[in-house]
JSON list of C-alpha atoms in Angstrom, two decimals:
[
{"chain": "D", "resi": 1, "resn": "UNK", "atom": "CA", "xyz": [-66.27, -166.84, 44.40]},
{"chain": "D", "resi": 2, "resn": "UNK", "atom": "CA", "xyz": [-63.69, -167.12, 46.55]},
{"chain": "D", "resi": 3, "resn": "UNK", "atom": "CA", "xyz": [-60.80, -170.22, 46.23]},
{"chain": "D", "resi": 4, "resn": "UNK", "atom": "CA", "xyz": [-59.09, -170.33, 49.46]},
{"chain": "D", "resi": 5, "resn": "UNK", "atom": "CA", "xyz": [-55.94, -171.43, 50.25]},
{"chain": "D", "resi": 6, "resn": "UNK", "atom": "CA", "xyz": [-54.86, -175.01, 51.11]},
{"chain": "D", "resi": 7, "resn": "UNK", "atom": "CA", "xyz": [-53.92, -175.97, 54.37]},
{"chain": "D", "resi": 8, "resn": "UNK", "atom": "CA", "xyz": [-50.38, -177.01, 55.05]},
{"chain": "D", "resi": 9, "resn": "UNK", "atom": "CA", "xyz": [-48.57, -178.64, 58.04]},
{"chain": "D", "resi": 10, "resn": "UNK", "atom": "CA", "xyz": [-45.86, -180.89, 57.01]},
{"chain": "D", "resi": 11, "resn": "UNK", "atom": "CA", "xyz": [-43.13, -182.89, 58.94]},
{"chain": "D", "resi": 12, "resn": "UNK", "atom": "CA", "xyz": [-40.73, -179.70, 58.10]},
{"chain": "D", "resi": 13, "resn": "UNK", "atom": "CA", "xyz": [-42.76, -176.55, 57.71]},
{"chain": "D", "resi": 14, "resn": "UNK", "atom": "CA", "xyz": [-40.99, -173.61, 56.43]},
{"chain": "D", "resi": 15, "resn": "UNK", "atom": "CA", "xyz": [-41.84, -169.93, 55.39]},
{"chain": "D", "resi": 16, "resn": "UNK", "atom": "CA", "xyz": [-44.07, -171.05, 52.42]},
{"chain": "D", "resi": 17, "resn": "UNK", "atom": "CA", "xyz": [-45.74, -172.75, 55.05]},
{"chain": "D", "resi": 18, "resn": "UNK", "atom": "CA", "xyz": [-46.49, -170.10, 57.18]},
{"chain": "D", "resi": 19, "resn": "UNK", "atom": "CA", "xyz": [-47.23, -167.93, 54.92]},
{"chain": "D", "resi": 20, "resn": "UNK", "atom": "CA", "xyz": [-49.76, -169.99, 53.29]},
{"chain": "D", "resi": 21, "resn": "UNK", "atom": "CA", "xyz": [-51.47, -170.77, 56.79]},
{"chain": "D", "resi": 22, "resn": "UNK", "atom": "CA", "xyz": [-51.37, -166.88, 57.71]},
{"chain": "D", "resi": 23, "resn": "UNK", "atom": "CA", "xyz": [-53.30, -166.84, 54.51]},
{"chain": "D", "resi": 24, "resn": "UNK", "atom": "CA", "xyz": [-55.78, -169.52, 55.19]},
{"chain": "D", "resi": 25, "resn": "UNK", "atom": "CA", "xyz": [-55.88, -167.81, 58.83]},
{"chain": "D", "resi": 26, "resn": "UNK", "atom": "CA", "xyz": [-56.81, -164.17, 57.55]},
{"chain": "D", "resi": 27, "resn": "UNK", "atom": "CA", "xyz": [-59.98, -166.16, 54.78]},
{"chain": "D", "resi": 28, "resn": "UNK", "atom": "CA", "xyz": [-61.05, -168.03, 57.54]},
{"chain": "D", "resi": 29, "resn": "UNK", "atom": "CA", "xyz": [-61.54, -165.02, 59.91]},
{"chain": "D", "resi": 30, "resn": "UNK", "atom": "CA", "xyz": [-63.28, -162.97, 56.92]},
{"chain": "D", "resi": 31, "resn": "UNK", "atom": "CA", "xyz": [-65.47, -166.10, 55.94]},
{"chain": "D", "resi": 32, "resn": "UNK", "atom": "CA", "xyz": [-66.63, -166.07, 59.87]},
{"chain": "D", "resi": 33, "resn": "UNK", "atom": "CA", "xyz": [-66.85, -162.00, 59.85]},
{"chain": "D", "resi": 34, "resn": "UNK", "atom": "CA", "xyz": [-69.01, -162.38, 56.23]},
{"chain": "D", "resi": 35, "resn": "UNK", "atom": "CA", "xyz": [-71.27, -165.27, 57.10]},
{"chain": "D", "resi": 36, "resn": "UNK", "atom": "CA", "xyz": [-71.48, -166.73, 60.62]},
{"chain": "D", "resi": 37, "resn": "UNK", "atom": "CA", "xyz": [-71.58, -162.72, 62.51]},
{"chain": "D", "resi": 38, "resn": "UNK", "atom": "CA", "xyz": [-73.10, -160.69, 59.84]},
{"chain": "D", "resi": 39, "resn": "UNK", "atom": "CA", "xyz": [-76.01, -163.68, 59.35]},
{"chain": "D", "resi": 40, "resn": "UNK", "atom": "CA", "xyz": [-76.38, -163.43, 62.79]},
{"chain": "D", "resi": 41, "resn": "UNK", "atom": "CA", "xyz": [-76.84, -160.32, 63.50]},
{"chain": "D", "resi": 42, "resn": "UNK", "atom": "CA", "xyz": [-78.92, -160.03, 60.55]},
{"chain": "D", "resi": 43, "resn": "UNK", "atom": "CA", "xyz": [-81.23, -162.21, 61.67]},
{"chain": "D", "resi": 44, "resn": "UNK", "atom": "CA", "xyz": [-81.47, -159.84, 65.56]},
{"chain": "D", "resi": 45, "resn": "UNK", "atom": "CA", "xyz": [-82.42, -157.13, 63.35]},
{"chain": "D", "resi": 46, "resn": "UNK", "atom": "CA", "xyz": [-85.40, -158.58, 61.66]},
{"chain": "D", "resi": 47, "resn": "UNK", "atom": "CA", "xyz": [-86.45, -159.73, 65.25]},
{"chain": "D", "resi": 48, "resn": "UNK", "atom": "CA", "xyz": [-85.87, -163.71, 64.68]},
{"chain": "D", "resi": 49, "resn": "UNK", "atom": "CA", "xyz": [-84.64, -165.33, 67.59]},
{"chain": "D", "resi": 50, "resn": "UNK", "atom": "CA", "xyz": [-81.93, -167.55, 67.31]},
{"chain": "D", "resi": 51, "resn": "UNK", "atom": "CA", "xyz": [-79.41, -169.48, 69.40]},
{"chain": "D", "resi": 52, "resn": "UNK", "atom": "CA", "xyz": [-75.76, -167.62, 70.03]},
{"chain": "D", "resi": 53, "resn": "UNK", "atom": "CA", "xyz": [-73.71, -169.73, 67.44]},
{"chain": "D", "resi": 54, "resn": "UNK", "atom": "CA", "xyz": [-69.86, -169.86, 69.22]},
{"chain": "D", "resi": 55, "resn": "UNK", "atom": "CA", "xyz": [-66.94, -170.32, 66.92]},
{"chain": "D", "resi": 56, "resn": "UNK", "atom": "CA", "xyz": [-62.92, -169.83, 67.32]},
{"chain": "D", "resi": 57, "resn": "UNK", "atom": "CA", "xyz": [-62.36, -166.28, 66.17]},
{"chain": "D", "resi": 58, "resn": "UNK", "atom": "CA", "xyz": [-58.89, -166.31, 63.89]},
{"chain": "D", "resi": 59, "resn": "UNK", "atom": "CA", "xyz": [-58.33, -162.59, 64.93]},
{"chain": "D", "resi": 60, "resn": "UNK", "atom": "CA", "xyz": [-55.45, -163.12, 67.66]},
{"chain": "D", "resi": 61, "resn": "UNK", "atom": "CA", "xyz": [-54.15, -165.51, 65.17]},
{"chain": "D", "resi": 62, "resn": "UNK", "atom": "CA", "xyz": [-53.98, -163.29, 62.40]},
{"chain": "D", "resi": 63, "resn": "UNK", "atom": "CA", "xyz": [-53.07, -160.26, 64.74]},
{"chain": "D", "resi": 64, "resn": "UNK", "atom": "CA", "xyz": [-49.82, -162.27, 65.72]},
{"chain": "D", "resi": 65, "resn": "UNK", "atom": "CA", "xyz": [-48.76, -163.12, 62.77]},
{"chain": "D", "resi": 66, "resn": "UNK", "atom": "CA", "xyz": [-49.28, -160.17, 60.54]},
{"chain": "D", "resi": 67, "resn": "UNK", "atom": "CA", "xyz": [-48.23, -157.66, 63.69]},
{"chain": "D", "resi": 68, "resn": "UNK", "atom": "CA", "xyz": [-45.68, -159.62, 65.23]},
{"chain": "D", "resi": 69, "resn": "UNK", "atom": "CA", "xyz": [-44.43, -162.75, 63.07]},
{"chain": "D", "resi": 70, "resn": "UNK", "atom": "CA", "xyz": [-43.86, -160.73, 60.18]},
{"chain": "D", "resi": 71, "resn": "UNK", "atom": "CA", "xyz": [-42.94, -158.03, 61.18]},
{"chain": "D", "resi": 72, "resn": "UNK", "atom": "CA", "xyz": [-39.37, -159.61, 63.51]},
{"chain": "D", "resi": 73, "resn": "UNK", "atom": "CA", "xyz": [-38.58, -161.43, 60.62]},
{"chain": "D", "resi": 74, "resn": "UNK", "atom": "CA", "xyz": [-38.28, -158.51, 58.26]},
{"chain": "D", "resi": 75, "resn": "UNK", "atom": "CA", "xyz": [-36.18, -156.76, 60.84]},
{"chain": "D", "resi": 76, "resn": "UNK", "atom": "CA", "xyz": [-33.80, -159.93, 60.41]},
{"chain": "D", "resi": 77, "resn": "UNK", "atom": "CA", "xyz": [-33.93, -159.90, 56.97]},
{"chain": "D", "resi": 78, "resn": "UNK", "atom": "CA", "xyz": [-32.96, -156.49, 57.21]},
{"chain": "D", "resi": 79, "resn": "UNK", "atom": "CA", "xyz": [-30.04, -156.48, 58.54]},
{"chain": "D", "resi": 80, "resn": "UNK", "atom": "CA", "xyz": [-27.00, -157.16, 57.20]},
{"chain": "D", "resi": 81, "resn": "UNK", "atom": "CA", "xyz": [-26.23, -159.25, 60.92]},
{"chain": "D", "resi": 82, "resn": "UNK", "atom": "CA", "xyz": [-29.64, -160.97, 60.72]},
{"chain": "D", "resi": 83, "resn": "UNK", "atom": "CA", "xyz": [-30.29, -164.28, 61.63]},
{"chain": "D", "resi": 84, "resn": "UNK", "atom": "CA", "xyz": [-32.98, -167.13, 62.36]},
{"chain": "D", "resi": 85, "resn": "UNK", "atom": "CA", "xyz": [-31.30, -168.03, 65.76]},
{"chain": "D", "resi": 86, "resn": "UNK", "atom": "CA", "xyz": [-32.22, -163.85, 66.65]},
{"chain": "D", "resi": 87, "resn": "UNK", "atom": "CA", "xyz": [-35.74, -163.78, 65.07]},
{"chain": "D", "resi": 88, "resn": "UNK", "atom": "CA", "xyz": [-36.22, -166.79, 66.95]},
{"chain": "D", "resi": 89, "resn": "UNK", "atom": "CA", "xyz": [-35.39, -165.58, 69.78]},
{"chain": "D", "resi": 90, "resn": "UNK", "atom": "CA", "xyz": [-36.68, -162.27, 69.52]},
{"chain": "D", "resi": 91, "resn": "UNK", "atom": "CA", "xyz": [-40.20, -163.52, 69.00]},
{"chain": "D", "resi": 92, "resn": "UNK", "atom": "CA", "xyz": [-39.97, -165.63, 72.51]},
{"chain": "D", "resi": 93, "resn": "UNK", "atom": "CA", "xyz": [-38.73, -162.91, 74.42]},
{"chain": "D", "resi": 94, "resn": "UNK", "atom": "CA", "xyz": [-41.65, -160.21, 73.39]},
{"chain": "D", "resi": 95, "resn": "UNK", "atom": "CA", "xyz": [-44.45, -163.28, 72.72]},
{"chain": "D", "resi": 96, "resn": "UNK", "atom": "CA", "xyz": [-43.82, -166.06, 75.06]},
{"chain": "D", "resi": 97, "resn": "UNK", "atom": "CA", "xyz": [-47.02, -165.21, 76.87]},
{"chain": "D", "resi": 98, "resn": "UNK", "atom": "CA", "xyz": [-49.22, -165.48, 73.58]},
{"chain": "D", "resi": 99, "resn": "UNK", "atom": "CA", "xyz": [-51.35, -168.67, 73.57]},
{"chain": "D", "resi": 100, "resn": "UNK", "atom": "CA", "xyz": [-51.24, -168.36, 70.13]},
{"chain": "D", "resi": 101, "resn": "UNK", "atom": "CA", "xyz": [-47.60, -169.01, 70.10]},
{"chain": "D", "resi": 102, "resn": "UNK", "atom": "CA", "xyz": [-46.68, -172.40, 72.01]},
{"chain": "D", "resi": 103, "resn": "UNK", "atom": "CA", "xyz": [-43.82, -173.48, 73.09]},
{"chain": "D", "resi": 104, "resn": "UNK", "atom": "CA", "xyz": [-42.05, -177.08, 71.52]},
{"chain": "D", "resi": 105, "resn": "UNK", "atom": "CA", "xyz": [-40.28, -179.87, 72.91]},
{"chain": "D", "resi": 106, "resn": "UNK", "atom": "CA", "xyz": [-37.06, -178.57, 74.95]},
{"chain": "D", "resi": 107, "resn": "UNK", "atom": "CA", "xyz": [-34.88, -180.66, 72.29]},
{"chain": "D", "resi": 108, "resn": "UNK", "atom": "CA", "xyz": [-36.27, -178.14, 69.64]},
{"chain": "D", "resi": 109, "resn": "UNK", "atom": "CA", "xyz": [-36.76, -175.41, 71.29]},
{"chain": "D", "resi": 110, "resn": "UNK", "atom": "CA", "xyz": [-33.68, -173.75, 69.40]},
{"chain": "D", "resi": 111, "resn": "UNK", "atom": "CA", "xyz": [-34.67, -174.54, 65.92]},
{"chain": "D", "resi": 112, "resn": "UNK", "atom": "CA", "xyz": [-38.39, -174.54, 66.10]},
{"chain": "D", "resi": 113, "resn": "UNK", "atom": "CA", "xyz": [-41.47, -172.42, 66.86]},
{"chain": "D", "resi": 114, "resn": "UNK", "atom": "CA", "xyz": [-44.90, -173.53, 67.14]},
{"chain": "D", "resi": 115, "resn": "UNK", "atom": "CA", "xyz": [-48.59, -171.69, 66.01]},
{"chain": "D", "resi": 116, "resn": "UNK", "atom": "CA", "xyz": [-51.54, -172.46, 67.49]},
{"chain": "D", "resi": 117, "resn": "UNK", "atom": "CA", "xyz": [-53.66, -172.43, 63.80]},
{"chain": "D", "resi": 118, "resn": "UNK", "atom": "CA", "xyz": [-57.57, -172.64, 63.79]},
{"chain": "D", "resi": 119, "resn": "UNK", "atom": "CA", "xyz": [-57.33, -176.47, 62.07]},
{"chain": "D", "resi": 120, "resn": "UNK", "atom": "CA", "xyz": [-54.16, -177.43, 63.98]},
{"chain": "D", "resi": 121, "resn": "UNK", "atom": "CA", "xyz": [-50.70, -176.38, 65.92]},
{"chain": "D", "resi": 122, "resn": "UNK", "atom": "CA", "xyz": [-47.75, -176.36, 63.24]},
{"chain": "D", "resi": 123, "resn": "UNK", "atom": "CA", "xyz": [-44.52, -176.42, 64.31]},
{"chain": "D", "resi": 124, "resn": "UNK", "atom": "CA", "xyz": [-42.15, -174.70, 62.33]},
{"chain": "D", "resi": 125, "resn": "UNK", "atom": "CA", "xyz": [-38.03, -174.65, 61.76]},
{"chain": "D", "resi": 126, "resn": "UNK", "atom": "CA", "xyz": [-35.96, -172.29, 60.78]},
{"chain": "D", "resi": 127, "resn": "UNK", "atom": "CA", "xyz": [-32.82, -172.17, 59.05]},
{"chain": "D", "resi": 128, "resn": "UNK", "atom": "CA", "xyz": [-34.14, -170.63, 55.88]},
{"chain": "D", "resi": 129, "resn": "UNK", "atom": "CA", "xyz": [-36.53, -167.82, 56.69]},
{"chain": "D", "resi": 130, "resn": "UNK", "atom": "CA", "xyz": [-34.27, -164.63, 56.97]},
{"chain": "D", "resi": 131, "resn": "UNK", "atom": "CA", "xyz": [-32.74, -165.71, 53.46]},
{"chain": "D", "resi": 132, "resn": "UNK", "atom": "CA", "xyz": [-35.64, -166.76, 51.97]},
{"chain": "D", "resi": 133, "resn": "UNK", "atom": "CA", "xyz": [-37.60, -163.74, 53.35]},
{"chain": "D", "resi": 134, "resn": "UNK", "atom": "CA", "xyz": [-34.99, -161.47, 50.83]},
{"chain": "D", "resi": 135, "resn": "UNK", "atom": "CA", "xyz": [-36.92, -159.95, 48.02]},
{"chain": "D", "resi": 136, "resn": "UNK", "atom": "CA", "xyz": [-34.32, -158.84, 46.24]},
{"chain": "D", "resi": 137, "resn": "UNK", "atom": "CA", "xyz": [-31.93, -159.82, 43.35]},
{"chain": "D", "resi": 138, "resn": "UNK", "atom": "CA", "xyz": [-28.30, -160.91, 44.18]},
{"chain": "D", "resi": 139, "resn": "UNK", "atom": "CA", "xyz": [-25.76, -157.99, 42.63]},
{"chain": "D", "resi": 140, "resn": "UNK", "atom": "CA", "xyz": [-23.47, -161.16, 41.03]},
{"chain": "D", "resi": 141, "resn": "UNK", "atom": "CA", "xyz": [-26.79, -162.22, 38.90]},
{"chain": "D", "resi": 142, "resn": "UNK", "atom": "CA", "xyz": [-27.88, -158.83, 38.14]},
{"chain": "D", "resi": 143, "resn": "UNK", "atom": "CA", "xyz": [-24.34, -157.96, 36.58]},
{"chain": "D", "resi": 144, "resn": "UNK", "atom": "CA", "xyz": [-24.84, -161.28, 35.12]},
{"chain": "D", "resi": 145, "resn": "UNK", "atom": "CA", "xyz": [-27.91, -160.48, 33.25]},
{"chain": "D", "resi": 146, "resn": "UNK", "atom": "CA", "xyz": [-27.05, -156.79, 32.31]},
{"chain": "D", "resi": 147, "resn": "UNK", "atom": "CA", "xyz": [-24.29, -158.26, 30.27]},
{"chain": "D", "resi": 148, "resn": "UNK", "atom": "CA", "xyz": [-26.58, -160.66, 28.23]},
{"chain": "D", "resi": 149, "resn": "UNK", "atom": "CA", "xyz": [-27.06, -159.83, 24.77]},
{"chain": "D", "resi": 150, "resn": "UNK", "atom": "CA", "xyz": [-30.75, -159.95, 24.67]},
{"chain": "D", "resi": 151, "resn": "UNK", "atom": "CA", "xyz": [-31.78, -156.23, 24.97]},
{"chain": "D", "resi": 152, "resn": "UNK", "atom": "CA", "xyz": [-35.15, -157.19, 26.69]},
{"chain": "D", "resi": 153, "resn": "UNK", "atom": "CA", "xyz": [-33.82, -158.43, 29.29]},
{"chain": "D", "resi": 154, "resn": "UNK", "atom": "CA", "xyz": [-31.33, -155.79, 29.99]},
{"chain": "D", "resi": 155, "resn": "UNK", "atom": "CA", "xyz": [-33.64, -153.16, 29.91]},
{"chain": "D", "resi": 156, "resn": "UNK", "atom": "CA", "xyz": [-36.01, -155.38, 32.97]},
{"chain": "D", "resi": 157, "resn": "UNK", "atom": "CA", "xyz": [-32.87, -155.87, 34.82]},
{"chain": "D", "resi": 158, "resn": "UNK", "atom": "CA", "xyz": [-31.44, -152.04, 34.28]},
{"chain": "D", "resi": 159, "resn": "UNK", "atom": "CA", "xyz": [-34.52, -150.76, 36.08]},
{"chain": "D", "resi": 160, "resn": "UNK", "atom": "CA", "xyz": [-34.22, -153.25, 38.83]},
{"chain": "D", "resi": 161, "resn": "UNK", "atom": "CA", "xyz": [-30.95, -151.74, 39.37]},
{"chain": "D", "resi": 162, "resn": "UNK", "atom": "CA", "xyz": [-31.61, -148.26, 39.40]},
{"chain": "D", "resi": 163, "resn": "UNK", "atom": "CA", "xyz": [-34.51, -148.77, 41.41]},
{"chain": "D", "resi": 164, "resn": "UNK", "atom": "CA", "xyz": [-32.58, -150.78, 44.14]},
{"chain": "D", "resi": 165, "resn": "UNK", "atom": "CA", "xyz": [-29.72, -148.02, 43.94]},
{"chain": "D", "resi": 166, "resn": "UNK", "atom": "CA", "xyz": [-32.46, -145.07, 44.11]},
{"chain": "D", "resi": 167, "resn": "UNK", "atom": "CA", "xyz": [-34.20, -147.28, 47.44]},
{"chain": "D", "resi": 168, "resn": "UNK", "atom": "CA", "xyz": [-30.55, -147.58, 48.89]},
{"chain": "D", "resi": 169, "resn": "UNK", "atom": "CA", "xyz": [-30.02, -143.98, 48.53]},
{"chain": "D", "resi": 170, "resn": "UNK", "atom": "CA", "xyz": [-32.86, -142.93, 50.35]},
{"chain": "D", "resi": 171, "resn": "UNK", "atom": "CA", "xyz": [-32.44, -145.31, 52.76]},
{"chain": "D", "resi": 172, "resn": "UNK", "atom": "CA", "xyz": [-35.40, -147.16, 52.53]},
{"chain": "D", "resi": 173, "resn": "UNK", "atom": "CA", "xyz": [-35.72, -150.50, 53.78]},
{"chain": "D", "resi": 174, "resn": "UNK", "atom": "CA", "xyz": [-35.85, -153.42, 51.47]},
{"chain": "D", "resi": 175, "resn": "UNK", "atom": "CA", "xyz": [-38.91, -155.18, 50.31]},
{"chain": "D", "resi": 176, "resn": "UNK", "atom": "CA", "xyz": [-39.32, -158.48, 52.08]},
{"chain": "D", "resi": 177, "resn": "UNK", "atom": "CA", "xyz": [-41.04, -161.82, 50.80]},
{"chain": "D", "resi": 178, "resn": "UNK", "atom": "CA", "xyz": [-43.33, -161.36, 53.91]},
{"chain": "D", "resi": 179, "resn": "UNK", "atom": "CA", "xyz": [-43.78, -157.89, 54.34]},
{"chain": "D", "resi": 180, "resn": "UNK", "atom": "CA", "xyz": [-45.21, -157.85, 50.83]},
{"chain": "D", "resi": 181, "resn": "UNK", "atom": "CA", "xyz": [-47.52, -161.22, 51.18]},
{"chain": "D", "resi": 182, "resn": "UNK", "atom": "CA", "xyz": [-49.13, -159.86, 54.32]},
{"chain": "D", "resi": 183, "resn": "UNK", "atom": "CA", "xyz": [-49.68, -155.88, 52.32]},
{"chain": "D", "resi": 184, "resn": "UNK", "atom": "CA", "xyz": [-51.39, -158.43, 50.22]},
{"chain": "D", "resi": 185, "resn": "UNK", "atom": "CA", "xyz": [-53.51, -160.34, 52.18]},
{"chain": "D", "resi": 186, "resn": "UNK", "atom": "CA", "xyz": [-54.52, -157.08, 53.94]},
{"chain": "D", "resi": 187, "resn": "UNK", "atom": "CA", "xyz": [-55.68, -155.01, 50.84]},
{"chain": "D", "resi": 188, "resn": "UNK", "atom": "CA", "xyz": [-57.26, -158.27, 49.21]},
{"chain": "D", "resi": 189, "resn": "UNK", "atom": "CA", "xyz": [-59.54, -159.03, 53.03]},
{"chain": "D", "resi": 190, "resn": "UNK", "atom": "CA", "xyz": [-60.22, -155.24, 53.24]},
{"chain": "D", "resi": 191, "resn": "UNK", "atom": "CA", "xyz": [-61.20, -155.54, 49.07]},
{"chain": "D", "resi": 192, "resn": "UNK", "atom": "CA", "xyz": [-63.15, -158.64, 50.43]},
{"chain": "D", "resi": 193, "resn": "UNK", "atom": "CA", "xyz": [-64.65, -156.68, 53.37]},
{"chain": "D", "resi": 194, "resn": "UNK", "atom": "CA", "xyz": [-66.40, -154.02, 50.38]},
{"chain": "D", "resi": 195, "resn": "UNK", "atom": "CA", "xyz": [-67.89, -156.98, 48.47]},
{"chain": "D", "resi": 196, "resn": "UNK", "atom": "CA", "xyz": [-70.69, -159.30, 49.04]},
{"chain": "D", "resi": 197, "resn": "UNK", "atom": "CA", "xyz": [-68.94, -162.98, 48.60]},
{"chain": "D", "resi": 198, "resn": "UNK", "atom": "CA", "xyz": [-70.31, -166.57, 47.55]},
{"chain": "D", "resi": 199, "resn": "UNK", "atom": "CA", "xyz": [-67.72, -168.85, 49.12]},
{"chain": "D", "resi": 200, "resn": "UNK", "atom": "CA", "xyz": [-67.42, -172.32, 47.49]},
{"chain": "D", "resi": 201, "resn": "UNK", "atom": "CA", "xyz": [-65.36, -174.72, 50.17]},
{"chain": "D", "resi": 202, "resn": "UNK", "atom": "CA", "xyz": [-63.44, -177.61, 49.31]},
{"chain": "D", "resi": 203, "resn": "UNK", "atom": "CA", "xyz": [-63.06, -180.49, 51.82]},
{"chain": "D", "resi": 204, "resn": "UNK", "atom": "CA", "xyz": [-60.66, -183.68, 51.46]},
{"chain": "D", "resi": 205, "resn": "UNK", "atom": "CA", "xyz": [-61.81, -186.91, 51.64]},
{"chain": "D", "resi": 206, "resn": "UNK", "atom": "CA", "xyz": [-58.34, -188.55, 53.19]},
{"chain": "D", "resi": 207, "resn": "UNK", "atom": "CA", "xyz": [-55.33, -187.16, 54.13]},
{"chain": "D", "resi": 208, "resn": "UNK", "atom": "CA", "xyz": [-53.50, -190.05, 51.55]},
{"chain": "D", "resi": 209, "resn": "UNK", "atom": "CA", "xyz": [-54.64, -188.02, 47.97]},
{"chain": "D", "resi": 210, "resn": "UNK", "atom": "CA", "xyz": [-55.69, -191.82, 47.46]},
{"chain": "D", "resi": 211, "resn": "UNK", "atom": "CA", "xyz": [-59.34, -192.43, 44.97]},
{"chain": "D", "resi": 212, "resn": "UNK", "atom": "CA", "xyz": [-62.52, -193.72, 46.31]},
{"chain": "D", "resi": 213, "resn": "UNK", "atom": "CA", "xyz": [-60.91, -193.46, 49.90]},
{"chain": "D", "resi": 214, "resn": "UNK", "atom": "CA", "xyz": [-63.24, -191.68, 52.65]},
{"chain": "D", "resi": 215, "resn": "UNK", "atom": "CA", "xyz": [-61.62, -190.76, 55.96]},
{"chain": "D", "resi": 216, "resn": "UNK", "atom": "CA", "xyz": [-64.63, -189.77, 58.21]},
{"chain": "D", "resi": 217, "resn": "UNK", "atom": "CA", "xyz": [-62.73, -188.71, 60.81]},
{"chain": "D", "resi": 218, "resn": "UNK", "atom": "CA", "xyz": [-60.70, -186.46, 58.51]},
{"chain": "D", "resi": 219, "resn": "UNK", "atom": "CA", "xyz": [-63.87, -184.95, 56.94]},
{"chain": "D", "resi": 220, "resn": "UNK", "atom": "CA", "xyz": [-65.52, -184.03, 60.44]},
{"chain": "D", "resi": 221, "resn": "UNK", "atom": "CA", "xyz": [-62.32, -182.48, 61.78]},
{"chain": "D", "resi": 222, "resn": "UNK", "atom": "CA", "xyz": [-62.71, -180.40, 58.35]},
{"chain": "D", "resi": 223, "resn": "UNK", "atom": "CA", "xyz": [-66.06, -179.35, 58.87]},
{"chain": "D", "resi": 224, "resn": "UNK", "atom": "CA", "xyz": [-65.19, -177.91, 62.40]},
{"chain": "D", "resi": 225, "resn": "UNK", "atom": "CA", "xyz": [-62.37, -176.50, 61.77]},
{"chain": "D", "resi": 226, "resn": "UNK", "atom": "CA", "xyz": [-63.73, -174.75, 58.55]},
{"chain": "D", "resi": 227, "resn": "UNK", "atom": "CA", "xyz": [-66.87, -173.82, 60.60]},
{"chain": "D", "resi": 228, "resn": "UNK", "atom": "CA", "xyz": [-69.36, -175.35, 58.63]},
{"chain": "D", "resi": 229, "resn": "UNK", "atom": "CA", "xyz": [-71.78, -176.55, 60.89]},
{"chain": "D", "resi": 230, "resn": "UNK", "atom": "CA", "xyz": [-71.81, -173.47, 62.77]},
{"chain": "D", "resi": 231, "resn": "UNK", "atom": "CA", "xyz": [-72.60, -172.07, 58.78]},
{"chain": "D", "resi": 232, "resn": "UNK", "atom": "CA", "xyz": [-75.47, -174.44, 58.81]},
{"chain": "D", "resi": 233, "resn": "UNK", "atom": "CA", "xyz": [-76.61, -173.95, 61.80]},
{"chain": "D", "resi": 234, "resn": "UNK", "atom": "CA", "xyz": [-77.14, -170.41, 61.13]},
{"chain": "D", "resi": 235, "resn": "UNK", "atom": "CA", "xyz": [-78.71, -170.77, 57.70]},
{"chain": "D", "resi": 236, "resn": "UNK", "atom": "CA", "xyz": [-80.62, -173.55, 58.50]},
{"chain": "D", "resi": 237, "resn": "UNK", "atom": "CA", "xyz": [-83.16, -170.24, 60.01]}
]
């Protein structure tokens, strides 16, 4: 059983935002891989006919994100000059041609970039992502902690320490928030990919978390964008 992820677009969406969309983004493509191609094709073998059942792929979605996104803003957070101004615009200047990556108003064009997601576009802002993208422990709170009296906690912290002095003697480069989160997502789809899944899917019956509310609008754009009744159409053989 697989629980995945809740959509999030917000009036400010940051990097737990995006990273919880690239999330939804990389289920959604394996839940279309598992069920809507692999049915289908299933069914050509055993010589059923059936009609061609079209759906958004989330591939070029995913591809950006985990192969481009990412990977500019851990170059940021890398550097000891980084910033969200240069990841920003870094990620125009190599991607502006991406319809997966749109372009925003002119009036936020400098503080804002917009995905084109498989439920909707989210527009992003920046400001936080380099720093919050920084996996590591600040020196002043380390030195902090290696002076507490609780021995515990010493010894966590004292391998921390040596660890981060052994990676910054090799020059490796650091561990980022969303390096790590999409080495996740990519071992846990490929895990995914090797096992035979029963997905359960939740839909919302308003967007106003209010009781005995039901938006039937908001359910149908669900269904669509969660590709539901191409899944029925396809079982329904």
């Amino acid at each position: 059983l697989l629980d995945l992820f809740g959509f999030e677009s917000f009036a400010k969406n940051d990097i737990e935002q995006l990273l919880i969309n690239l999330a939804n983004e990389a289920l959604q493509d394996m839940y279309c891989k598992q069920v809507l191609i692999a049915e289908s094709l299933l069914y050509k073998s055993e010589g059923l006919r059936v009609e061609e059942i079209t759906f958004v792929s989330n591939s070029p979605c995913v591809d950006l994100l985990v192969r481009e996104v990412v990977p500019l803003l851990d170059e940021q957070s890398q550097l000891a000059s980084g910033t969200d101004k240069r990841f920003l615009t870094n990620l125009y200047k190599a991607h502006k041609q991406n319809p997966y990556l749109l372009l925003p108003h002119a009036k936020v064009r400098q503080e804002c970039f917009c995905i084109r997601h498989y439920a909707e576009d989210v527009l992003y802002t920046i400001g936080n992502f380099t720093q919050k993208n920084d996996n590591s422990i600040p020196k002043d709170l380390m030195n902090t902690f290696l002076q507490s009296k609780v021995p515990l906690l010493v010894s966590i912290i004292g391998e921390v320490s040596e660890a981060r002095a052994k990676q910054e003697k090799q020059k490796k480069k650091a561990v980022t928030v969303a390096g790590e989160f999409a080495k996740s997502m990519s071992a846990l789809t490929t895990e995914l990919g090797r096992s035979q899944c029963s997905y359960i899917r939740c839909v919302k019956p308003n967007a106003m978390m209010k009781a005995r509310v039901f938006d039937q609008q908001y359910v149908v754009t669900q269904l669509r964008c969660l590709g539901l009744l191409q899944t029925c159409e396809v079982l329904k053989v």
